[in-house]
PDB file of C-alpha atoms in Angstrom:
ATOM      1  CA  UNK Z  27       4.471  -4.384  -8.449  1.00  0.00           C
ATOM      2  CA  UNK Z  28       2.131  -5.273 -11.345  1.00  0.00           C
ATOM      3  CA  UNK Z  29      -1.633  -5.253 -10.518  1.00  0.00           C
ATOM      4  CA  UNK Z  30      -2.192  -8.202 -12.853  1.00  0.00           C
ATOM      5  CA  UNK Z  31      -0.485 -10.845 -10.577  1.00  0.00           C
ATOM      6  CA  UNK Z  32      -1.672 -13.010  -7.976  1.00  0.00           C
ATOM      7  CA  UNK Z  33      -0.394 -11.290  -4.776  1.00  0.00           C
ATOM      8  CA  UNK Z  34      -1.758  -9.426  -1.818  1.00  0.00           C
ATOM      9  CA  UNK Z  35       0.429  -6.631  -2.812  1.00  0.00           C
ATOM     10  CA  UNK Z  36      -1.693  -6.484  -6.388  1.00  0.00           C
ATOM     11  CA  UNK Z  37      -4.897  -6.937  -4.647  1.00  0.00           C
ATOM     12  CA  UNK Z  38      -4.201  -4.219  -2.229  1.00  0.00           C
ATOM     13  CA  UNK Z  39      -3.340  -1.670  -5.276  1.00  0.00           C
ATOM     14  CA  UNK Z  40      -6.603  -2.727  -6.854  1.00  0.00           C
ATOM     15  CA  UNK Z  41      -8.746  -2.567  -3.880  1.00  0.00           C
ATOM     16  CA  UNK Z  42      -6.979   0.266  -2.132  1.00  0.00           C
ATOM     17  CA  UNK Z  43      -7.694  -1.417   1.144  1.00  0.00           C
ATOM     18  CA  UNK Z  44      -5.658  -3.982   3.299  1.00  0.00           C
ATOM     19  CA  UNK Z  45      -5.350  -7.667   2.159  1.00  0.00           C
ATOM     20  CA  UNK Z  46      -4.951 -10.483   4.862  1.00  0.00           C
ATOM     21  CA  UNK Z  47      -4.327 -13.939   3.737  1.00  0.00           C
ATOM     22  CA  UNK Z  48      -4.371 -16.221   7.040  1.00  0.00           C
ATOM     23  CA  UNK Z  49      -3.032 -19.231   4.946  1.00  0.00           C
ATOM     24  CA  UNK Z  50      -1.835 -18.777   1.598  1.00  0.00           C
ATOM     25  CA  UNK Z  51      -2.275 -22.569   1.008  1.00  0.00           C
ATOM     26  CA  UNK Z  52      -5.938 -22.405   1.006  1.00  0.00           C
ATOM     27  CA  UNK Z  53      -6.811 -18.825  -0.356  1.00  0.00           C
ATOM     28  CA  UNK Z  54      -8.285 -18.532  -3.906  1.00  0.00           C
ATOM     29  CA  UNK Z  55      -5.599 -15.850  -4.497  1.00  0.00           C
ATOM     30  CA  UNK Z  56      -2.811 -18.404  -4.491  1.00  0.00           C
ATOM     31  CA  UNK Z  57      -4.213 -22.048  -5.106  1.00  0.00           C
ATOM     32  CA  UNK Z  58      -2.581 -23.382  -8.005  1.00  0.00           C
ATOM     33  CA  UNK Z  59      -0.372 -20.536  -8.985  1.00  0.00           C
ATOM     34  CA  UNK Z  60       3.252 -20.065  -9.343  1.00  0.00           C
ATOM     35  CA  UNK Z  61       3.080 -17.495  -6.381  1.00  0.00           C
ATOM     36  CA  UNK Z  62       2.186 -20.034  -4.374  1.00  0.00           C
ATOM     37  CA  UNK Z  63       5.080 -22.467  -5.113  1.00  0.00           C
ATOM     38  CA  UNK Z  64       7.521 -19.239  -4.676  1.00  0.00           C
ATOM     39  CA  UNK Z  65       6.027 -18.428  -1.176  1.00  0.00           C
ATOM     40  CA  UNK Z  66       5.998 -21.980   0.022  1.00  0.00           C
ATOM     41  CA  UNK Z  67       9.486 -22.473  -1.156  1.00  0.00           C
ATOM     42  CA  UNK Z  68      10.194 -19.282   0.873  1.00  0.00           C
ATOM     43  CA  UNK Z  69       8.471 -20.769   3.969  1.00  0.00           C
ATOM     44  CA  UNK Z  70       5.737 -18.058   3.823  1.00  0.00           C
ATOM     45  CA  UNK Z  71       2.381 -19.319   5.640  1.00  0.00           C
ATOM     46  CA  UNK Z  72       0.482 -16.052   5.444  1.00  0.00           C
ATOM     47  CA  UNK Z  73       0.803 -12.631   4.101  1.00  0.00           C
ATOM     48  CA  UNK Z  74      -0.742  -9.130   4.795  1.00  0.00           C
ATOM     49  CA  UNK Z  75      -0.581  -6.133   2.485  1.00  0.00           C
ATOM     50  CA  UNK Z  76      -1.398  -2.579   3.452  1.00  0.00           C
ATOM     51  CA  UNK Z  77      -1.682   0.355   0.836  1.00  0.00           C
ATOM     52  CA  UNK Z  78       0.323   3.510   1.350  1.00  0.00           C
ATOM     53  CA  UNK Z  79      -2.231   6.022   0.761  1.00  0.00           C
ATOM     54  CA  UNK Z  80      -1.559   9.724   1.732  1.00  0.00           C
ATOM     55  CA  UNK Z  81      -3.946  12.149   3.319  1.00  0.00           C
ATOM     56  CA  UNK Z  82      -4.777  13.469  -0.027  1.00  0.00           C
ATOM     57  CA  UNK Z  83      -5.871  10.071  -1.328  1.00  0.00           C
ATOM     58  CA  UNK Z  84      -2.757   9.221  -3.632  1.00  0.00           C
ATOM     59  CA  UNK Z  85      -1.808   5.757  -3.579  1.00  0.00           C
ATOM     60  CA  UNK Z  86       2.016   5.315  -3.210  1.00  0.00           C
ATOM     61  CA  UNK Z  87       2.722   1.782  -2.734  1.00  0.00           C
ATOM     62  CA  UNK Z  88       1.783  -1.035  -0.564  1.00  0.00           C
ATOM     63  CA  UNK Z  89       3.767  -2.509   2.671  1.00  0.00           C
ATOM     64  CA  UNK Z  90       3.654  -6.153   3.121  1.00  0.00           C
ATOM     65  CA  UNK Z  91       4.360  -8.628   5.882  1.00  0.00           C
ATOM     66  CA  UNK Z  92       5.187 -12.227   5.475  1.00  0.00           C
ATOM     67  CA  UNK Z  93       4.636 -14.819   8.109  1.00  0.00           C
ATOM     68  CA  UNK Z  94       6.108 -18.111   8.553  1.00  0.00           C
ATOM     69  CA  UNK Z  95       2.997 -19.401  10.276  1.00  0.00           C
ATOM     70  CA  UNK Z  96      -0.663 -19.375   9.480  1.00  0.00           C
ATOM     71  CA  UNK Z  97      -2.367 -16.204  11.247  1.00  0.00           C
ATOM     72  CA  UNK Z  98      -5.809 -15.669  12.399  1.00  0.00           C
ATOM     73  CA  UNK Z  99      -6.720 -12.225  11.363  1.00  0.00           C
ATOM     74  CA  UNK Z 100      -9.025 -11.354  14.276  1.00  0.00           C
ATOM     75  CA  UNK Z 101      -6.049 -11.962  16.472  1.00  0.00           C
ATOM     76  CA  UNK Z 102      -3.659  -9.498  14.507  1.00  0.00           C
ATOM     77  CA  UNK Z 103      -3.276  -5.992  15.801  1.00  0.00           C
ATOM     78  CA  UNK Z 104      -3.342  -3.830  12.505  1.00  0.00           C
ATOM     79  CA  UNK Z 105      -2.973  -0.714  14.590  1.00  0.00           C
ATOM     80  CA  UNK Z 106       0.711  -0.406  14.397  1.00  0.00           C
ATOM     81  CA  UNK Z 107       1.099  -1.270  10.516  1.00  0.00           C
ATOM     82  CA  UNK Z 108      -1.814   1.243   9.686  1.00  0.00           C
ATOM     83  CA  UNK Z 109       0.211   3.907  11.776  1.00  0.00           C
ATOM     84  CA  UNK Z 110       3.393   2.968   9.811  1.00  0.00           C
ATOM     85  CA  UNK Z 111       1.812   3.132   6.416  1.00  0.00           C
ATOM     86  CA  UNK Z 112       0.483   6.796   7.217  1.00  0.00           C
ATOM     87  CA  UNK Z 113       3.759   7.657   8.267  1.00  0.00           C
ATOM     88  CA  UNK Z 114       5.298   6.318   5.219  1.00  0.00           C
ATOM     89  CA  UNK Z 115       3.052   8.047   2.884  1.00  0.00           C
ATOM     90  CA  UNK Z 116       2.917  11.455   4.452  1.00  0.00           C
ATOM     91  CA  UNK Z 117       6.529  12.301   3.454  1.00  0.00           C
ATOM     92  CA  UNK Z 118       5.866  11.027  -0.034  1.00  0.00           C
ATOM     93  CA  UNK Z 119       2.916  13.477  -0.545  1.00  0.00           C
ATOM     94  CA  UNK Z 120       5.011  16.410   0.846  1.00  0.00           C
ATOM     95  CA  UNK Z 121       6.663  17.502  -2.730  1.00  0.00           C
ATOM     96  CA  UNK Z 122       3.598  17.064  -4.595  1.00  0.00           C
ATOM     97  CA  UNK Z 123       1.562  18.977  -2.013  1.00  0.00           C
ATOM     98  CA  UNK Z 124       4.486  21.745  -2.139  1.00  0.00           C
ATOM     99  CA  UNK Z 125       4.349  21.816  -5.742  1.00  0.00           C
ATOM    100  CA  UNK Z 126       0.599  22.253  -5.980  1.00  0.00           C
ATOM    101  CA  UNK Z 127       0.537  24.905  -3.463  1.00  0.00           C
ATOM    102  CA  UNK Z 128       3.424  26.655  -5.360  1.00  0.00           C
ATOM    103  CA  UNK Z 129       1.160  26.867  -8.619  1.00  0.00           C
ATOM    104  CA  UNK Z 130      -1.966  27.949  -6.817  1.00  0.00           C
ATOM    105  CA  UNK Z 131       0.237  30.880  -5.278  1.00  0.00           C
ATOM    106  CA  UNK Z 132       1.681  31.639  -8.774  1.00  0.00           C
ATOM    107  CA  UNK Z 133      -1.880  31.858 -10.235  1.00  0.00           C
ATOM    108  CA  UNK Z 134      -3.130  34.054  -7.589  1.00  0.00           C
ATOM    109  CA  UNK Z 135      -0.101  36.383  -7.705  1.00  0.00           C
ATOM    110  CA  UNK Z 136      -0.931  39.490  -9.775  1.00  0.00           C
ATOM    111  CA  UNK Z 137       0.681  39.662 -12.917  1.00  0.00           C
ATOM    112  CA  UNK Z 138       3.243  42.491 -13.773  1.00  0.00           C
ATOM    113  CA  UNK Z 139       1.991  44.866 -15.897  1.00  0.00           C
ATOM    114  CA  UNK Z 140       5.529  45.441 -17.740  1.00  0.00           C
ATOM    115  CA  UNK Z 141       5.241  41.734 -18.676  1.00  0.00           C
TER     116      UNK Z 141
END
């Protein structure tokens, strides 16, 4: 996903926070854009995008949900998607965290005088 597109994904990546569009036909993000034409052709009326951010703060991507009917954000329960986003980001961060820990252990290890 490129950050320079008119999408909720790009906005969520840039802002590092959820973006919820209740009605794609009326939001500044899409009015007059090719993206609105594509969503309308696909029957998308609303969309939310939640960034996948691991516990170490690394941004891994975005999870988006598209709706066939306009939504009211205050009536939408974000908790399940927030939990899913955390669960998805955690294993992505694991190899990075393991590598960092290995590097720390290697630096802390006393050097062999024979080296």
